[in-house]
Coordinates of C-alpha atoms in Angstrom, one line a residue:
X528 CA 62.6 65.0 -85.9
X529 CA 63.2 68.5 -87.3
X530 CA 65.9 70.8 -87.0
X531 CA 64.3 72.5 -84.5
X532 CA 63.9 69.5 -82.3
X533 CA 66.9 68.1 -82.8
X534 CA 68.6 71.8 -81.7
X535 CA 66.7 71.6 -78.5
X536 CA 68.0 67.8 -77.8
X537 CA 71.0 68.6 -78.5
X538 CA 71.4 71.5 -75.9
X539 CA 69.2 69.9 -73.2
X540 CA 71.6 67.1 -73.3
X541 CA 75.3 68.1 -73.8
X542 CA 75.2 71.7 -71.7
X543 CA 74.6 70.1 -68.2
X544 CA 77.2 66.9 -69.4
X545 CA 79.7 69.8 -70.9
X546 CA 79.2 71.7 -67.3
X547 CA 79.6 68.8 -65.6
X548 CA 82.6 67.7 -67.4
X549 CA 84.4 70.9 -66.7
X550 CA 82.9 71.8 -63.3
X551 CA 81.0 74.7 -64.5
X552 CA 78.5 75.8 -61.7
X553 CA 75.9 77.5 -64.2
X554 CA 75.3 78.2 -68.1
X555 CA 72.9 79.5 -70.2
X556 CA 72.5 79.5 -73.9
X557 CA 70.5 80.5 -76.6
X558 CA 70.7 79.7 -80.6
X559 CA 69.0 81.3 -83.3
X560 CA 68.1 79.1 -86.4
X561 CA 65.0 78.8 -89.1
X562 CA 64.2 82.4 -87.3
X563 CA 63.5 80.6 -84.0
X564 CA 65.4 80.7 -80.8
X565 CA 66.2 77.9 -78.9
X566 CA 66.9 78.3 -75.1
X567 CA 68.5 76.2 -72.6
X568 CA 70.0 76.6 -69.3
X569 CA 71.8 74.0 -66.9
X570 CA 72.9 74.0 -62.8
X571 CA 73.0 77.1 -60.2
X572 CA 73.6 80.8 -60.4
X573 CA 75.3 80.5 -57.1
X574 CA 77.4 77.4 -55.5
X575 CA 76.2 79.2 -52.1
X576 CA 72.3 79.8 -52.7
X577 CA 71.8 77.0 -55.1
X578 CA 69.3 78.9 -57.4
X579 CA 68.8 77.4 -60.5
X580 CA 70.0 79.0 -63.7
X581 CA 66.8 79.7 -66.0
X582 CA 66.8 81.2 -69.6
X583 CA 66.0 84.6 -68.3
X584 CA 69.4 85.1 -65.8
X585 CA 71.7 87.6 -66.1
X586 CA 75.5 86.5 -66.5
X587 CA 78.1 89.1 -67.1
X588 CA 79.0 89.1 -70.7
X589 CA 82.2 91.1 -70.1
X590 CA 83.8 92.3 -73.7
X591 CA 80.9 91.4 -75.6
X592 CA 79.6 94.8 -74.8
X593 CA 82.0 96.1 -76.9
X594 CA 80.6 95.4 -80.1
X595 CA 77.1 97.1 -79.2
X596 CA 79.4 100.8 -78.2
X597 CA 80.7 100.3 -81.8
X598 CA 77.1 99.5 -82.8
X599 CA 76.1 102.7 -81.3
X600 CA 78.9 104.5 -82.8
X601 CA 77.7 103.6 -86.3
X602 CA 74.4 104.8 -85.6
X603 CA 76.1 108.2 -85.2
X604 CA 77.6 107.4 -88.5
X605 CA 74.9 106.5 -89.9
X606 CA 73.4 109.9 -88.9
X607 CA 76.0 112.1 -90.0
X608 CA 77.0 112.8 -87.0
X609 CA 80.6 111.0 -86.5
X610 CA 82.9 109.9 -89.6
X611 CA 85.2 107.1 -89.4
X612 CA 88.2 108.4 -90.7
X613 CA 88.2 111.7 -88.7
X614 CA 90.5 112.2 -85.8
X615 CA 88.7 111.8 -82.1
X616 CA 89.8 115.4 -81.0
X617 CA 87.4 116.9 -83.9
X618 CA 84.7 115.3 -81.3
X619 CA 86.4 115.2 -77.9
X620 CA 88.9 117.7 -78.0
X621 CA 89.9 116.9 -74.4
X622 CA 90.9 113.5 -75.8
X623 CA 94.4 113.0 -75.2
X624 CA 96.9 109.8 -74.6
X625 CA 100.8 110.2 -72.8
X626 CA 101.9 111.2 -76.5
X627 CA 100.6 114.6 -78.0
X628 CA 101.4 114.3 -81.2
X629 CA 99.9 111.1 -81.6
X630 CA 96.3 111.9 -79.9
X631 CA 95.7 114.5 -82.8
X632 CA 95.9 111.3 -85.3
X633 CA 94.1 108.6 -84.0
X634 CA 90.4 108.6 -85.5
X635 CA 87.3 106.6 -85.0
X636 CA 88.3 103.9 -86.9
X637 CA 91.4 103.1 -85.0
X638 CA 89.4 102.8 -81.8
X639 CA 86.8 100.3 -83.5
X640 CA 90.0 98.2 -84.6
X641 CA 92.5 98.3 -82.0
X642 CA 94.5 100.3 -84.0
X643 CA 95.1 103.1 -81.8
X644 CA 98.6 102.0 -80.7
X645 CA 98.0 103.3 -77.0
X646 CA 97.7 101.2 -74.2
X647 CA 94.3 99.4 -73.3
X648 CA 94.0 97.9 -70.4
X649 CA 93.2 100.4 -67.6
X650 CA 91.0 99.1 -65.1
X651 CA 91.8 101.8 -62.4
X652 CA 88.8 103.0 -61.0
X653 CA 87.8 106.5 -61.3
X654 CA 83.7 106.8 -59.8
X655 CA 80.4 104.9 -59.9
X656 CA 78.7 107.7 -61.0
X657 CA 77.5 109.2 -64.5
X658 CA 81.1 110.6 -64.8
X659 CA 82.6 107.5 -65.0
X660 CA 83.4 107.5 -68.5
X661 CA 84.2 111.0 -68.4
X662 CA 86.3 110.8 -65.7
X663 CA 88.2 107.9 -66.9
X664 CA 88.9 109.8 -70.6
X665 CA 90.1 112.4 -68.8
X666 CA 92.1 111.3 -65.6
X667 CA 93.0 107.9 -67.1
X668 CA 93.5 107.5 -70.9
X669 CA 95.8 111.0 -70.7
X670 CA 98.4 109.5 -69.0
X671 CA 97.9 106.1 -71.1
X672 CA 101.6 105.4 -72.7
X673 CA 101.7 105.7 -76.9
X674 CA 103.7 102.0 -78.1
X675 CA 103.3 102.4 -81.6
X676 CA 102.0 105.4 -84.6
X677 CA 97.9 105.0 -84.8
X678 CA 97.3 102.5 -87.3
X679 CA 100.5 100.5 -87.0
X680 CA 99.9 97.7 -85.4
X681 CA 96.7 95.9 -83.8
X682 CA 96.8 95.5 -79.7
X683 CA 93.2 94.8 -77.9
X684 CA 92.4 98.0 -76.4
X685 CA 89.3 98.4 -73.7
X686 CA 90.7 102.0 -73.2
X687 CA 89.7 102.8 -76.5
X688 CA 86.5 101.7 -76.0
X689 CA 86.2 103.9 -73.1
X690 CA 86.7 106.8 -75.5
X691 CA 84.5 105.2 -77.9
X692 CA 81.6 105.4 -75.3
X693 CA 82.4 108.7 -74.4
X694 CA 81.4 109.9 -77.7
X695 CA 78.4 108.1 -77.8
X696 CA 77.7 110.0 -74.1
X697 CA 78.5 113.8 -75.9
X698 CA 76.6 113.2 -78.9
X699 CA 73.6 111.7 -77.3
X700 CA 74.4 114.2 -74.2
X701 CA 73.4 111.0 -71.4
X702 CA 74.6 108.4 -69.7
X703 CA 76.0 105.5 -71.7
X704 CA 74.3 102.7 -70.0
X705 CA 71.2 105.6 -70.4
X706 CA 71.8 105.6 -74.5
X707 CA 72.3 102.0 -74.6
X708 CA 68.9 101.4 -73.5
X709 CA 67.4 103.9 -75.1
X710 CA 68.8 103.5 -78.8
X711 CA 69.3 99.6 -78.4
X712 CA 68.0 97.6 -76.0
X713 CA 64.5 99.3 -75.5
X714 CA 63.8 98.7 -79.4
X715 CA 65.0 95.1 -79.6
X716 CA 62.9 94.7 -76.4
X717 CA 65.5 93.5 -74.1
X718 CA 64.5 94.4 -70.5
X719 CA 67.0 91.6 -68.8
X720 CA 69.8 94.0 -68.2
X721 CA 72.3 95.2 -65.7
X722 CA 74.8 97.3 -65.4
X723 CA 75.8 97.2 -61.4
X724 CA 75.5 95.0 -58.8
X725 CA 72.2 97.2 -57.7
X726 CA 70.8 97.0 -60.9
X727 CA 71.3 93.2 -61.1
X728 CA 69.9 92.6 -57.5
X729 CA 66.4 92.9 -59.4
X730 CA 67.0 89.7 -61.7
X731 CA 68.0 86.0 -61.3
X732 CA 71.5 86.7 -61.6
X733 CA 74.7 84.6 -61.9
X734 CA 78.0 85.4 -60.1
X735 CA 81.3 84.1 -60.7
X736 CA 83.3 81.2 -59.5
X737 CA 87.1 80.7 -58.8
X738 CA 89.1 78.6 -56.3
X739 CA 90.4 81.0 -53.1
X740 CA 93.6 78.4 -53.4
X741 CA 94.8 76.4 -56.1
X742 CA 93.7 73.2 -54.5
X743 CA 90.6 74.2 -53.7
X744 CA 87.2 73.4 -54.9
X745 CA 85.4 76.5 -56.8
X746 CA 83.5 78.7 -55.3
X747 CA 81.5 81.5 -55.4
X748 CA 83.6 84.8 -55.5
X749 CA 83.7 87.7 -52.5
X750 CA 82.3 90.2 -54.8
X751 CA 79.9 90.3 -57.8
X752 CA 81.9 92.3 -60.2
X753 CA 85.9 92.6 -59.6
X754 CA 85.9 95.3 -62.1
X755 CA 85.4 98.9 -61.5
X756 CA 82.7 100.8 -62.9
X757 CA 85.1 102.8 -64.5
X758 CA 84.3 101.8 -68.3
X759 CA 81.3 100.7 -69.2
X760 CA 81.6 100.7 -72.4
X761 CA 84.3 98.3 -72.7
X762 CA 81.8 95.7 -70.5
X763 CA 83.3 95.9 -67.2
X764 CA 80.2 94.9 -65.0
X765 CA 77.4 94.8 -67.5
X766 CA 75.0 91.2 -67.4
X767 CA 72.1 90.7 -69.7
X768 CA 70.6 86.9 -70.5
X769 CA 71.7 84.6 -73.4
X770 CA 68.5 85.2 -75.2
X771 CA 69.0 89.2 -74.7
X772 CA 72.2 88.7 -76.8
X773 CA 70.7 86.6 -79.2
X774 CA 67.9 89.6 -80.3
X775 CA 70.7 91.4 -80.3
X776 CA 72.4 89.1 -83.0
X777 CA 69.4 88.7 -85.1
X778 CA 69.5 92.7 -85.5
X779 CA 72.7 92.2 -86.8
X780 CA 71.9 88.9 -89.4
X781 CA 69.5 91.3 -90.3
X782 CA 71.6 93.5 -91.2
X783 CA 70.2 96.4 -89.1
X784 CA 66.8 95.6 -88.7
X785 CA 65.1 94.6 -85.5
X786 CA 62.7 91.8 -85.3
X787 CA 59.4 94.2 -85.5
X788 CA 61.0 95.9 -88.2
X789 CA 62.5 99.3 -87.1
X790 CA 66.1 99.5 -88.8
X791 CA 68.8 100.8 -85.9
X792 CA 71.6 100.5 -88.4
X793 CA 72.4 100.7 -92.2
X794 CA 73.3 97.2 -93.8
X795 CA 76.2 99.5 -95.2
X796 CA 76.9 100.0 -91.4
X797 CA 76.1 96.3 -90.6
X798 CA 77.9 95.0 -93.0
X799 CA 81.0 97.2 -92.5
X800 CA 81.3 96.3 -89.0
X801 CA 81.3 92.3 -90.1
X802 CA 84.2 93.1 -92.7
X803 CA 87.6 92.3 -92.2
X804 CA 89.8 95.7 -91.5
X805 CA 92.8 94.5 -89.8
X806 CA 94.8 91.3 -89.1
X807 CA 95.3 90.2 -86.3
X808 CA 98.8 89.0 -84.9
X809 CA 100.0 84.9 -84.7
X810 CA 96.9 84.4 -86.7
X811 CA 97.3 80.7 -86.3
X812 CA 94.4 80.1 -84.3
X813 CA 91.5 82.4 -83.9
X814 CA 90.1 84.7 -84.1
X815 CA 92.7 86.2 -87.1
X816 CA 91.1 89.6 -87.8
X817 CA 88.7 92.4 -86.7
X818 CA 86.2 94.2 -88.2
X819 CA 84.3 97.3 -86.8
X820 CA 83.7 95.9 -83.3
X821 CA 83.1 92.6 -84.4
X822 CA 86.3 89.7 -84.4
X823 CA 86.3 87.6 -87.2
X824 CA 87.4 83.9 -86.8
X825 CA 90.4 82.3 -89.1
X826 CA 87.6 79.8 -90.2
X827 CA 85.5 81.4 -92.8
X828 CA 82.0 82.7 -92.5
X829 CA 82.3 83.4 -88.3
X830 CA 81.4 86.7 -86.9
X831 CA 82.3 86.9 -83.1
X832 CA 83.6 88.3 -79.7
X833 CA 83.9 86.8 -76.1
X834 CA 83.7 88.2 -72.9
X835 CA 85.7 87.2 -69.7
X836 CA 86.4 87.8 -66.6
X837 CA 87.8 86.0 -63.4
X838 CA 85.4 83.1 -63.3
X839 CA 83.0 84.7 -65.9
X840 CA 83.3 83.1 -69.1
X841 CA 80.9 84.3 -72.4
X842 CA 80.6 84.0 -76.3
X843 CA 78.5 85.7 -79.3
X844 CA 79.0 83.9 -82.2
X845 CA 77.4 84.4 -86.0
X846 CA 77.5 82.6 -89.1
X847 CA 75.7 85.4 -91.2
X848 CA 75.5 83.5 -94.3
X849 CA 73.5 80.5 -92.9
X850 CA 71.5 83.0 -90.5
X851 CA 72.6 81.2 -87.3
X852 CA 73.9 82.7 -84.0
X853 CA 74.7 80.9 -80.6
X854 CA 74.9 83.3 -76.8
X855 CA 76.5 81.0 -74.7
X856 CA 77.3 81.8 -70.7
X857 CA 78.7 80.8 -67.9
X858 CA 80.1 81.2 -64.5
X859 CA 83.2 79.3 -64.0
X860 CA 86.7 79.0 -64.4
X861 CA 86.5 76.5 -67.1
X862 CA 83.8 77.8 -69.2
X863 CA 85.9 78.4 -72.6
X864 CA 86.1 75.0 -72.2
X865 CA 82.7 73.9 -72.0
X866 CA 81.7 76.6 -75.2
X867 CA 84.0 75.2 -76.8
X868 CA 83.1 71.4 -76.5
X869 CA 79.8 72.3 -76.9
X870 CA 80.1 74.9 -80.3
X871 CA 82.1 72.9 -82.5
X872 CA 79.4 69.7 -83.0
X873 CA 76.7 72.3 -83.2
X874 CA 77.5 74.7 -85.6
X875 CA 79.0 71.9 -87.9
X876 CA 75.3 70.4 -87.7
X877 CA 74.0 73.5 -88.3
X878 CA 76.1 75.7 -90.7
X879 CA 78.5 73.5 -91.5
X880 CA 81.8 75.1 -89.9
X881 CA 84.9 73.1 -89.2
X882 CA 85.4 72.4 -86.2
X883 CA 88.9 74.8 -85.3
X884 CA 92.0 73.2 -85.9
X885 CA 94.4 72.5 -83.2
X886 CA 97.2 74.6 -82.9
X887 CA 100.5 73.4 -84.2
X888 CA 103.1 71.4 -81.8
X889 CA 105.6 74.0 -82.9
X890 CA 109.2 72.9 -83.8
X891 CA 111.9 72.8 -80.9
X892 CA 114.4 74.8 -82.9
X893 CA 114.9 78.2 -83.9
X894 CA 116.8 80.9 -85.1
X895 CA 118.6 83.3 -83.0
X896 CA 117.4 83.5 -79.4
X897 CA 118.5 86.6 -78.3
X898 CA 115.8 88.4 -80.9
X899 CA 113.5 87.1 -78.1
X900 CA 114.9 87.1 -74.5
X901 CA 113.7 89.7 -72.3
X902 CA 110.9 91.6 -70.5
X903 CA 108.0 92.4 -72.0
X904 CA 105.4 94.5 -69.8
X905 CA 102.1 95.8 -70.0
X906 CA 100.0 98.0 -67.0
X907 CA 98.8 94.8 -65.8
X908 CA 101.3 92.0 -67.0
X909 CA 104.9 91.1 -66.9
X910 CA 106.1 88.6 -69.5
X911 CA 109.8 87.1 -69.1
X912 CA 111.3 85.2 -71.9
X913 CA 114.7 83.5 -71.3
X914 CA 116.4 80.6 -72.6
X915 CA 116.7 77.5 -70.7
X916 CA 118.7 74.2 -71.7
X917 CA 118.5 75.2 -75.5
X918 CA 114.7 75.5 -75.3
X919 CA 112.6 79.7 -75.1
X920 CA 110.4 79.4 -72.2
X921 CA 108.0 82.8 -71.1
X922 CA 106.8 83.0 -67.5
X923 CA 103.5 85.6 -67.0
X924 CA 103.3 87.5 -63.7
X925 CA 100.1 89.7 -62.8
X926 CA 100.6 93.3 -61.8
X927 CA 99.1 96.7 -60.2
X928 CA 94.9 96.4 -61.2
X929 CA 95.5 92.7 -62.3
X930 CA 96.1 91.8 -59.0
X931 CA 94.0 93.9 -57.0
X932 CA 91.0 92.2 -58.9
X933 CA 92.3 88.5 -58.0
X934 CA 92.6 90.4 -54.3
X935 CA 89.1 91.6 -54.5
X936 CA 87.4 88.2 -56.3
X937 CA 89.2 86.4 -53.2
X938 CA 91.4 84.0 -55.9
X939 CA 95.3 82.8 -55.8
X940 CA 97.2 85.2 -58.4
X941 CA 99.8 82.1 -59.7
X942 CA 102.4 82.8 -62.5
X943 CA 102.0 81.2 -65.6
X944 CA 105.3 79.5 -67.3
X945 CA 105.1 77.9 -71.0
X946 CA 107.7 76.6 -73.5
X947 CA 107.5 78.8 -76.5
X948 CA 108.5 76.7 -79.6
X949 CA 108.5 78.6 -83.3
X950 CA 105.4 78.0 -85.8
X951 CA 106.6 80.6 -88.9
X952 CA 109.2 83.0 -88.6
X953 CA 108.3 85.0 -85.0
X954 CA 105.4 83.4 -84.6
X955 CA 105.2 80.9 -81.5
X956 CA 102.8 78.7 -79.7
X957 CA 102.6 78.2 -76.1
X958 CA 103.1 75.0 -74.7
X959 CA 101.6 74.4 -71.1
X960 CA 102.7 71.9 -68.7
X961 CA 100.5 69.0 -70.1
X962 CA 102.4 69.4 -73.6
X963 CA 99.3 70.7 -75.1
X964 CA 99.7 74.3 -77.4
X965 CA 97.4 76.8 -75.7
X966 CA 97.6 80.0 -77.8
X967 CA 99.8 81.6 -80.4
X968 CA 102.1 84.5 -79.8
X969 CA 103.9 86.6 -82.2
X970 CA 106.8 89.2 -81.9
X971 CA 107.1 92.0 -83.7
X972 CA 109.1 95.2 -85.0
X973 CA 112.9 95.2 -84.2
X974 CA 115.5 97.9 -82.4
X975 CA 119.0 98.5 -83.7
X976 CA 120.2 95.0 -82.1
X977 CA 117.8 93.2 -83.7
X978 CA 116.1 92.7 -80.8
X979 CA 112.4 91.8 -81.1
X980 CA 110.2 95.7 -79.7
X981 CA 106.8 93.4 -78.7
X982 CA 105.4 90.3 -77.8
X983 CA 102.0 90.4 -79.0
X984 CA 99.6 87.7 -78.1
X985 CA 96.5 90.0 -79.2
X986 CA 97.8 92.9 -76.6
X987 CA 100.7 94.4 -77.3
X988 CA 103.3 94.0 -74.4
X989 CA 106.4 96.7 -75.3
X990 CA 109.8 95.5 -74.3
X991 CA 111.5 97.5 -71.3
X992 CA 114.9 95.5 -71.3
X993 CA 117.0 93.6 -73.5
X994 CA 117.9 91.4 -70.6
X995 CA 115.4 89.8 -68.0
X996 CA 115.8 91.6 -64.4
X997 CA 116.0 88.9 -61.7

């Protein structure tokens, strides 16, 4: 049996037992290798309607978006058009965050890498309209609060991406989801795309799942997209099949080139978005940098970025040297699960790649305490760390647009508590109830006490009080 053949085994078998396994309603996934695609899809795009997932449904591929806005932005590198290095308000002088002085310094390249040291997640809505973005540069990002100097420290940032696709709208002077097609999807031929529930009406389309209570069994949720409209460029609502990502990737392996041949990026620009550029905090698990767009995972050779939402669940991943890509979506609550059980076996029969190391236990002691305890708060998240019977545990609360989306999806909003035991100096891992270490965590930066400024788990959270508030 060849490689092919085996691929296509291999998928037809272990998706629906992975979706199974986890109680995944619907997935669909496509894999490029040997230049051929492989497709295969498993269970229902909807609990309630029982439609069948097939390789041409739309799923919502959340933040994956964001690497095609910086994929548009090169092009306007590519053209001259936009440098890297030059401050945003040279091309959006309306651009502005809470902090003045700081807006005048943070330049393209800060955007593409998180780097902008404002505050990203803003899921306010401002219309559904072609002012979205606009809107949401202007009314929104203006007021975002300035943590850190642009370029100090990494902190995911969605609102930057907003800006990001604002540009894109000036210079190409239309709509965003209007250049997207037009300078990316129309010439790599993808026509299964939406980017609003109207749009997505015309396709077999897959909505999410969640549980309205705890103990209840998943279902689908009261609306299609819980986010606003507000920033498409960041992937709020937009859905496009498995197969639609994978052409996608193939432009990328081929360093710029579509499959017919037209070149929509530079390989300087295609490769340049795959470099490494920053590092990313508690790089003990992955991913452990970021490129132009484009994360890059602590295991060598993989180029990707997921995309999530409440009971959406998506992953683009590349291993450029061996030419092999994998789209994989999903939605239900436990669908990191499934790409992950279903990942690691393929791409170490296909490219090699380890499968990723657990994370470290951690050890129960550590130094001094107090450089920890406190609140630590972001627009839509409250993290509380205080010390209990010798032992740092943090508790996460949901707040302002956080919660309105669980409201709006029709899920439980439940706090999340985990022990936080020391891995190297201030990096942690979190330690769920079953014992097992879900993520890493790292705190940064330090005040005249010695107090730690941030807990940064990929976003940024700023402290607001050297005590926790009851």
């Amino acid at each position: 049996m060849g490689r092919i053949e085996a691929v296509r085994r291999r998928l037809a078998e272990d998706l629906p037992r992975y979706a199974a396994a986890h109680g995944v309603p619907g997935a669909s996934a496509a894999v490029l290798v040997d230049g051929q695609v492989i497709e295969s899809a498993t269970g229902v795009v909807n609990l309630r309607t029982g439609v069948s997932v097939t390789p041409d449904a739309l799923f919502m591929i959340q933040s994956i978006t964001k690497v095609w806005t910086a994929t548009l932005v090169m092009q306007l590198v590519d053209e001259g058009l936009v440098a890297l290095d030059t401050p945003v308000r040279a091309y959006l002088p309306e651009f502005r965050t809470a902090d003045e002085r700081a807006s005048g310094q943070i330049t393209v390249r800060h955007l593409l890498t998180h780097t902008g040291g404002f505050e990203g997640d803003i899921w306010a809505a401002t219309t559904a309209g072609e002012d979205a973005l606009e809107r949401f540069v202007a009314d929104l990002v203006s007021e975002a609060p300035q943590y850190a100097p642009p370029g100090e420290m990494y902190s995911y940032c969605s609102a930057g991406f907003g800006v990001l696709g604002r540009l894109v709208e000036v210079f190409r002077q239309m709509p965003y989801a209007e250049a997207f097609r037009r300078y990316l999807a129309d010439p790599l031929g993808i026509g299964e795309i939406a980017f609003s529930a109207d749009e997505a009406l015309a396709y077999r389309t897959a909505i999410g799942h969640g549980r309205p209570s705890p103990d209840a069994a998943e279902q689908p949720l009261k609306v299609w997209a819980s986010m606003p409209p507000s920033n498409p460029a960041a992937g709020n609502q937009l859905a496009m099949s498995a197969r639609s990502l994978i052409s996608f990737a193939r432009m990328h392996l081929s360093d710029g080139r579509a499959a017919d041949g037209t070149r929509l990026l530079s390989v300087a620009s295609a490769r340049a978005m795959r470099e490494r550029h920053v590092d990313h905090p508690a790089a003990t698990g992955s991913p452990a940098g970021h490129g132009l767009g484009w994360m890059l995972s602590s295991r060598p050779g993989l180029v990707e970025h997921a995309g999530g939402a409440i009971g959406v669940a998506a992953l683009l991943r590349m291993v450029p040297e061996r030419g092999v890509a994998v789209a994989i979506l999903t939605n239900g609550e436990a669908g990191g699960q499934l790409i992950d059980d279903l990942l690691d076996p393929l791409l170490s029969e296909l490219a090699d790649v380890a499968p990723a190391p657990p994370l470290p236990s951690g050890d129960v002691g550590m130094g001094v305490p107090a450089r920890y305890l406190g609140r630590y708060q972001t627009r839509i998240d409250r993290n509380d760390v205080t010390l209990d019977d010798g032992r740092l545990w943090l508790t996460n609360s949901a707040r302002n647009e956080a919660l309105d989306m669980i409201a709006i999806a029709g899920v439980t909003a439940e706090q999340q508590r985990y022990e936080l035991r020391p891995v190297d100096g201030d990096t942690f891992v979190l330690i769920d109830s079953s014992g097992v270490a879900s993520r890493a965590v790292e705190f940064w930066g330090a005040d005249d006490a010695g107090r730690a400024l941030f807990l940064n788990s990929g976003r940024a959270a700023p402290r607001i009080d050297a005590a926790v508030i009851p």
